[in-house]
PDB file of C-alpha atoms in Angstrom:
ATOM      1  CA  MET M   1      14.360  -9.799   5.385  1.00  0.00           C
ATOM      2  CA  ALA M   2      12.053 -11.100   8.079  1.00  0.00           C
ATOM      3  CA  ARG M   3      12.244  -9.126  11.278  1.00  0.00           C
ATOM      4  CA  GLU M   4      10.574  -9.411  14.656  1.00  0.00           C
ATOM      5  CA  GLN M   5       8.791  -6.135  15.376  1.00  0.00           C
ATOM      6  CA  ASP M   6       7.248  -4.996  18.603  1.00  0.00           C
ATOM      7  CA  SER M   7       4.473  -2.483  18.527  1.00  0.00           C
ATOM      8  CA  ARG M   8       5.834   0.732  17.086  1.00  0.00           C
ATOM      9  CA  GLN M   9       4.291   4.080  16.446  1.00  0.00           C
ATOM     10  CA  ALA M  10       4.528   6.380  13.472  1.00  0.00           C
ATOM     11  CA  VAL M  11       4.504  10.138  13.902  1.00  0.00           C
ATOM     12  CA  THR M  12       3.467  12.077  10.817  1.00  0.00           C
ATOM     13  CA  ASP M  13       2.576  15.775  10.930  1.00  0.00           C
ATOM     14  CA  GLY M  14       2.092  15.528  14.692  1.00  0.00           C
ATOM     15  CA  VAL M  15      -0.339  12.597  14.408  1.00  0.00           C
ATOM     16  CA  THR M  16       0.687   9.424  16.226  1.00  0.00           C
ATOM     17  CA  ARG M  17      -0.845   6.121  15.145  1.00  0.00           C
ATOM     18  CA  ARG M  18      -0.080   2.481  15.639  1.00  0.00           C
ATOM     19  CA  ARG M  19       1.468   0.643  12.753  1.00  0.00           C
ATOM     20  CA  PRO M  20      -0.525  -2.317  11.490  1.00  0.00           C
ATOM     21  CA  LEU M  21       2.459  -4.696  11.529  1.00  0.00           C
ATOM     22  CA  ARG M  22       3.618  -5.944  14.917  1.00  0.00           C
ATOM     23  CA  ARG M  23       4.757  -9.503  14.210  1.00  0.00           C
ATOM     24  CA  LYS M  24       7.188 -11.141  11.817  1.00  0.00           C
ATOM     25  CA  HIS M  25       6.906  -9.569   8.421  1.00  0.00           C
ATOM     26  CA  VAL M  26       8.801  -8.875   5.238  1.00  0.00           C
ATOM     27  CA  GLU M  27      10.556  -5.508   5.056  1.00  0.00           C
ATOM     28  CA  GLU M  28      12.466  -4.141   2.069  1.00  0.00           C
ATOM     29  CA  THR M  29      13.802  -0.665   1.257  1.00  0.00           C
ATOM     30  CA  VAL M  30      15.017   0.882  -1.978  1.00  0.00           C
ATOM     31  CA  GLU M  31      16.300   4.381  -2.735  1.00  0.00           C
ATOM     32  CA  VAL M  32      15.067   6.110  -5.870  1.00  0.00           C
ATOM     33  CA  ALA M  33      16.612   9.187  -7.482  1.00  0.00           C
ATOM     34  CA  VAL M  34      13.444  11.289  -7.569  1.00  0.00           C
ATOM     35  CA  PRO M  35      11.941  13.597  -4.922  1.00  0.00           C
ATOM     36  CA  VAL M  36       9.480  12.210  -2.345  1.00  0.00           C
ATOM     37  CA  ARG M  37       6.502  13.943  -3.955  1.00  0.00           C
ATOM     38  CA  THR M  38       7.258  12.385  -7.355  1.00  0.00           C
ATOM     39  CA  ALA M  39       7.767   8.876  -5.931  1.00  0.00           C
ATOM     40  CA  TYR M  40       4.624   9.087  -3.805  1.00  0.00           C
ATOM     41  CA  ASN M  41       2.484  10.505  -6.614  1.00  0.00           C
ATOM     42  CA  GLN M  42       3.526   7.713  -8.986  1.00  0.00           C
ATOM     43  CA  TRP M  43       3.058   4.992  -6.339  1.00  0.00           C
ATOM     44  CA  THR M  44      -0.564   6.071  -5.793  1.00  0.00           C
ATOM     45  CA  GLN M  45      -1.264   5.536  -9.502  1.00  0.00           C
ATOM     46  CA  PHE M  46      -2.095   1.868  -8.884  1.00  0.00           C
ATOM     47  CA  LYS M  47      -3.319   1.274 -12.435  1.00  0.00           C
ATOM     48  CA  THR M  48       0.261   1.771 -13.679  1.00  0.00           C
ATOM     49  CA  PHE M  49       1.659  -1.119 -11.588  1.00  0.00           C
ATOM     50  CA  PRO M  50       1.287  -3.600 -14.504  1.00  0.00           C
ATOM     51  CA  ARG M  51       3.645  -1.372 -16.548  1.00  0.00           C
ATOM     52  CA  PHE M  52       6.607  -2.224 -14.313  1.00  0.00           C
ATOM     53  CA  SER M  53       5.557  -5.224 -12.212  1.00  0.00           C
ATOM     54  CA  THR M  54       6.168  -8.839 -13.195  1.00  0.00           C
ATOM     55  CA  VAL M  55       3.337 -10.135 -10.982  1.00  0.00           C
ATOM     56  CA  VAL M  56       0.626  -7.442 -11.152  1.00  0.00           C
ATOM     57  CA  HIS M  57      -1.550  -7.905 -14.234  1.00  0.00           C
ATOM     58  CA  ASP M  58      -4.436  -5.535 -13.514  1.00  0.00           C
ATOM     59  CA  VAL M  59      -5.615  -3.044 -10.889  1.00  0.00           C
ATOM     60  CA  GLU M  60      -9.172  -1.780 -10.844  1.00  0.00           C
ATOM     61  CA  GLN M  61     -10.374   1.108  -8.652  1.00  0.00           C
ATOM     62  CA  VAL M  62     -13.592  -0.137  -7.024  1.00  0.00           C
ATOM     63  CA  ARG M  63     -14.137   2.721  -4.553  1.00  0.00           C
ATOM     64  CA  PRO M  64     -11.910   5.587  -3.396  1.00  0.00           C
ATOM     65  CA  THR M  65     -10.309   3.336  -0.752  1.00  0.00           C
ATOM     66  CA  VAL M  66     -10.777  -0.110  -2.366  1.00  0.00           C
ATOM     67  CA  THR M  67      -8.914  -1.589  -5.330  1.00  0.00           C
ATOM     68  CA  ALA M  68      -9.122  -5.033  -6.947  1.00  0.00           C
ATOM     69  CA  TRP M  69      -5.758  -6.539  -7.905  1.00  0.00           C
ATOM     70  CA  THR M  70      -5.050  -9.405 -10.307  1.00  0.00           C
ATOM     71  CA  ILE M  71      -1.650 -10.976  -9.707  1.00  0.00           C
ATOM     72  CA  GLY M  72       0.107 -14.138 -10.810  1.00  0.00           C
ATOM     73  CA  TYR M  73       2.760 -15.874 -12.862  1.00  0.00           C
ATOM     74  CA  GLY M  74       2.101 -17.338 -16.283  1.00  0.00           C
ATOM     75  CA  PRO M  75      -1.436 -18.723 -16.541  1.00  0.00           C
ATOM     76  CA  LEU M  76      -1.930 -18.712 -12.747  1.00  0.00           C
ATOM     77  CA  ARG M  77      -3.972 -15.699 -11.661  1.00  0.00           C
ATOM     78  CA  ARG M  78      -5.503 -14.585  -8.392  1.00  0.00           C
ATOM     79  CA  ARG M  79      -7.838 -11.615  -7.932  1.00  0.00           C
ATOM     80  CA  PHE M  80      -8.386 -10.003  -4.542  1.00  0.00           C
ATOM     81  CA  ALA M  81      -9.595  -6.748  -3.032  1.00  0.00           C
ATOM     82  CA  VAL M  82      -7.449  -4.391  -0.967  1.00  0.00           C
ATOM     83  CA  GLU M  83      -8.604  -1.539   1.266  1.00  0.00           C
ATOM     84  CA  ILE M  84      -6.378   1.447   1.969  1.00  0.00           C
ATOM     85  CA  VAL M  85      -6.802   2.120   5.678  1.00  0.00           C
ATOM     86  CA  GLU M  86      -4.307   4.982   6.188  1.00  0.00           C
ATOM     87  CA  GLN M  87      -2.776   7.391   3.717  1.00  0.00           C
ATOM     88  CA  ASP M  88      -0.757  10.551   4.311  1.00  0.00           C
ATOM     89  CA  PRO M  89       0.469  12.355   1.175  1.00  0.00           C
ATOM     90  CA  ASP M  90       4.238  12.167   0.664  1.00  0.00           C
ATOM     91  CA  SER M  91       4.855   9.926   3.673  1.00  0.00           C
ATOM     92  CA  TYR M  92       2.741   6.850   4.374  1.00  0.00           C
ATOM     93  CA  LEU M  93       0.193   4.372   3.026  1.00  0.00           C
ATOM     94  CA  ALA M  94      -1.216   1.280   4.808  1.00  0.00           C
ATOM     95  CA  TRP M  95      -3.521  -1.378   3.373  1.00  0.00           C
ATOM     96  CA  ARG M  96      -5.240  -4.619   4.287  1.00  0.00           C
ATOM     97  CA  GLY M  97      -6.507  -7.420   2.132  1.00  0.00           C
ATOM     98  CA  LEU M  98     -10.250  -7.995   2.248  1.00  0.00           C
ATOM     99  CA  GLU M  99      -9.904 -11.698   1.447  1.00  0.00           C
ATOM    100  CA  GLN M 100     -10.006 -14.363   4.132  1.00  0.00           C
ATOM    101  CA  ARG M 101      -7.444 -16.820   2.691  1.00  0.00           C
ATOM    102  CA  PRO M 102      -4.655 -15.799   2.955  1.00  0.00           C
ATOM    103  CA  SER M 103      -5.186 -12.447   4.577  1.00  0.00           C
ATOM    104  CA  HIS M 104      -2.451  -9.857   4.244  1.00  0.00           C
ATOM    105  CA  GLN M 105      -1.642  -6.331   5.248  1.00  0.00           C
ATOM    106  CA  GLY M 106       1.122  -3.925   4.495  1.00  0.00           C
ATOM    107  CA  GLU M 107       2.483  -0.431   4.545  1.00  0.00           C
ATOM    108  CA  VAL M 108       4.811   1.735   2.509  1.00  0.00           C
ATOM    109  CA  GLU M 109       6.792   4.716   3.795  1.00  0.00           C
ATOM    110  CA  PHE M 110       8.414   7.495   1.778  1.00  0.00           C
ATOM    111  CA  ARG M 111      11.358   9.348   3.358  1.00  0.00           C
ATOM    112  CA  PRO M 112      13.640  11.990   1.809  1.00  0.00           C
ATOM    113  CA  THR M 113      17.318  11.079   1.478  1.00  0.00           C
ATOM    114  CA  GLU M 114      20.270  13.438   1.859  1.00  0.00           C
ATOM    115  CA  SER M 115      20.872  13.269  -1.894  1.00  0.00           C
ATOM    116  CA  GLY M 116      17.386  14.625  -2.654  1.00  0.00           C
ATOM    117  CA  GLY M 117      15.961  11.214  -3.556  1.00  0.00           C
ATOM    118  CA  THR M 118      13.499   9.013  -1.715  1.00  0.00           C
ATOM    119  CA  ALA M 119      13.838   5.937   0.474  1.00  0.00           C
ATOM    120  CA  ILE M 120      10.795   3.700  -0.047  1.00  0.00           C
ATOM    121  CA  THR M 121      10.208   1.028   2.602  1.00  0.00           C
ATOM    122  CA  VAL M 122       7.588  -1.675   2.075  1.00  0.00           C
ATOM    123  CA  ARG M 123       6.460  -3.936   4.922  1.00  0.00           C
ATOM    124  CA  MET M 124       4.096  -6.846   4.304  1.00  0.00           C
ATOM    125  CA  LEU M 125       2.557  -9.442   6.558  1.00  0.00           C
ATOM    126  CA  LEU M 126       0.800 -12.518   5.185  1.00  0.00           C
ATOM    127  CA  GLU M 127      -1.604 -14.171   7.592  1.00  0.00           C
ATOM    128  CA  PRO M 128      -2.498 -17.553   6.131  1.00  0.00           C
ATOM    129  CA  ARG M 129      -5.424 -19.501   7.501  1.00  0.00           C
ATOM    130  CA  GLY M 130      -6.286 -23.166   7.354  1.00  0.00           C
ATOM    131  CA  ALA M 131      -4.016 -25.599   5.498  1.00  0.00           C
ATOM    132  CA  THR M 132      -1.901 -22.823   3.963  1.00  0.00           C
ATOM    133  CA  ARG M 133      -0.767 -21.848   7.462  1.00  0.00           C
ATOM    134  CA  ARG M 134       1.398 -25.001   7.688  1.00  0.00           C
ATOM    135  CA  LEU M 135       2.972 -24.321   4.297  1.00  0.00           C
ATOM    136  CA  THR M 136       3.893 -20.734   5.116  1.00  0.00           C
ATOM    137  CA  ARG M 137       5.490 -21.398   8.508  1.00  0.00           C
ATOM    138  CA  SER M 138       8.720 -22.152   6.695  1.00  0.00           C
ATOM    139  CA  SER M 139      11.300 -19.365   6.642  1.00  0.00           C
ATOM    140  CA  LYS M 140      11.773 -20.156   2.933  1.00  0.00           C
ATOM    141  CA  VAL M 141       8.320 -18.750   2.163  1.00  0.00           C
ATOM    142  CA  THR M 142       9.269 -15.544   3.964  1.00  0.00           C
ATOM    143  CA  GLN M 143      12.552 -15.393   2.035  1.00  0.00           C
ATOM    144  CA  VAL M 144      10.773 -15.901  -1.303  1.00  0.00           C
ATOM    145  CA  THR M 145       8.258 -13.177  -0.429  1.00  0.00           C
ATOM    146  CA  ALA M 146      11.097 -10.823   0.586  1.00  0.00           C
ATOM    147  CA  ARG M 147      12.914 -11.441  -2.722  1.00  0.00           C
ATOM    148  CA  LEU M 148       9.706 -10.805  -4.660  1.00  0.00           C
ATOM    149  CA  VAL M 149       9.037  -7.532  -2.811  1.00  0.00           C
ATOM    150  CA  ARG M 150      12.658  -6.448  -3.344  1.00  0.00           C
ATOM    151  CA  ARG M 151      12.489  -7.244  -7.070  1.00  0.00           C
ATOM    152  CA  GLU M 152       9.220  -5.335  -7.494  1.00  0.00           C
ATOM    153  CA  LEU M 153      10.701  -2.328  -5.664  1.00  0.00           C
ATOM    154  CA  LEU M 154      13.693  -2.379  -8.007  1.00  0.00           C
ATOM    155  CA  HIS M 155      11.312  -2.482 -10.988  1.00  0.00           C
ATOM    156  CA  PHE M 156       9.474   0.545  -9.569  1.00  0.00           C
ATOM    157  CA  LYS M 157      12.844   2.308  -9.144  1.00  0.00           C
ATOM    158  CA  GLN M 158      13.743   1.723 -12.816  1.00  0.00           C
ATOM    159  CA  PHE M 159      10.261   2.793 -13.905  1.00  0.00           C
ATOM    160  CA  ILE M 160      10.086   6.099 -11.988  1.00  0.00           C
ATOM    161  CA  GLU M 161      13.707   7.039 -12.635  1.00  0.00           C
ATOM    162  CA  GLY M 162      13.159   6.352 -16.334  1.00  0.00           C
ATOM    163  CA  LEU M 163      10.112   8.619 -16.382  1.00  0.00           C
ATOM    164  CA  GLY M 164      11.703  11.290 -14.208  1.00  0.00           C
ATOM    165  CA  GLN M 165       8.266  12.562 -13.247  1.00  0.00           C
ATOM    166  CA  GLU M 166       4.975  11.135 -12.080  1.00  0.00           C
ATOM    167  CA  GLY M 167       2.239  10.221 -14.505  1.00  0.00           C
ATOM    168  CA  GLY M 168      -0.517  11.463 -12.179  1.00  0.00           C
ATOM    169  CA  ALA M 169      -1.323  11.856  -8.514  1.00  0.00           C
ATOM    170  CA  TRP M 170      -3.948  11.299  -5.870  1.00  0.00           C
ATOM    171  CA  ARG M 171      -3.184  13.540  -2.896  1.00  0.00           C
ATOM    172  CA  GLY M 172      -6.017  12.568  -0.549  1.00  0.00           C
ATOM    173  CA  THR M 173      -5.723  11.623   3.105  1.00  0.00           C
ATOM    174  CA  ILE M 174      -7.341   8.452   4.433  1.00  0.00           C
ATOM    175  CA  ARG M 175      -8.015   7.619   8.089  1.00  0.00           C
ATOM    176  CA  ASN M 176      -9.503   4.295   9.199  1.00  0.00           C
ATOM    177  CA  GLY M 177     -10.490   3.457   5.622  1.00  0.00           C
ATOM    178  CA  ARG M 178     -12.311   6.760   5.021  1.00  0.00           C
ATOM    179  CA  VAL M 179     -11.263   9.626   2.776  1.00  0.00           C
ATOM    180  CA  GLN M 180     -10.792  12.842   4.774  1.00  0.00           C
ATOM    181  CA  HIS M 181     -12.134  15.875   2.938  1.00  0.00           C
ATOM    182  CA  ASP M 182     -10.483  19.283   3.308  1.00  0.00           C
ATOM    183  CA  HIS M 183     -13.864  20.996   3.246  1.00  0.00           C
ATOM    184  CA  PRO M 184     -16.781  19.074   4.743  1.00  0.00           C
ATOM    185  CA  GLU M 185     -19.872  18.905   2.577  1.00  0.00           C
ATOM    186  CA  PRO M 186     -22.735  21.169   3.688  1.00  0.00           C
ATOM    187  CA  PRO M 187     -25.786  19.447   5.202  1.00  0.00           C
ATOM    188  CA  ARG M 188     -28.368  18.345   2.666  1.00  0.00           C
ATOM    189  CA  SER M 189     -32.114  18.435   2.902  1.00  0.00           C
ATOM    190  CA  ARG M 190     -34.046  15.196   2.583  1.00  0.00           C
ATOM    191  CA  VAL M 191     -36.488  16.977   0.283  1.00  0.00           C
ATOM    192  CA  ALA M 192     -35.153  17.640  -3.218  1.00  0.00           C
ATOM    193  CA  GLN M 193     -34.474  21.294  -4.058  1.00  0.00           C
ATOM    194  CA  TRP M 194     -35.078  22.551  -0.476  1.00  0.00           C
ATOM    195  CA  PRO M 195     -32.288  24.612   1.037  1.00  0.00           C
ATOM    196  CA  VAL M 196     -30.939  23.802   4.452  1.00  0.00           C
ATOM    197  CA  GLY M 197     -30.397  26.456   7.065  1.00  0.00           C
TER     198      GLY M 197
END
């Protein structure tokens, strides 16, 4: 469903930040019958997306915050890089495409449900440039994108509920595209083997 959003704020663990999506975007939610931690842990295993997705063919981890995705239908393929700009374990993940045409950004939220499951909400915003901008102004493109996101969420639901547990986890926190370390690294000397201090 396309919705008009004004600027909203997310509050997670006392930290308030602006959401990346403030204009028309696609938003879909699905409830899965696994705890938040399990759903989140599996979602962050990007390399497993081809196991349940009909459009994702490959995901390669380029750097801790950058992945390269290959998507498409049939013989049509498109490869693009995505940067994770915000990530809070068990609650939130936001990304932006690093490509210029069409640019996109998105976010996914994980919320516990009363039944002990998880509500997963995905929001995506495509920002076409050039000639593709005219093609994507149609509400039909938004509807097709919304159906695709909904279908992929349902595939994830079947996948994680079938497993019953995550196949791995990455529990790091990311702020402004940078991994936040629990323990900062000690200062290093510019001269090899010399202690600092």
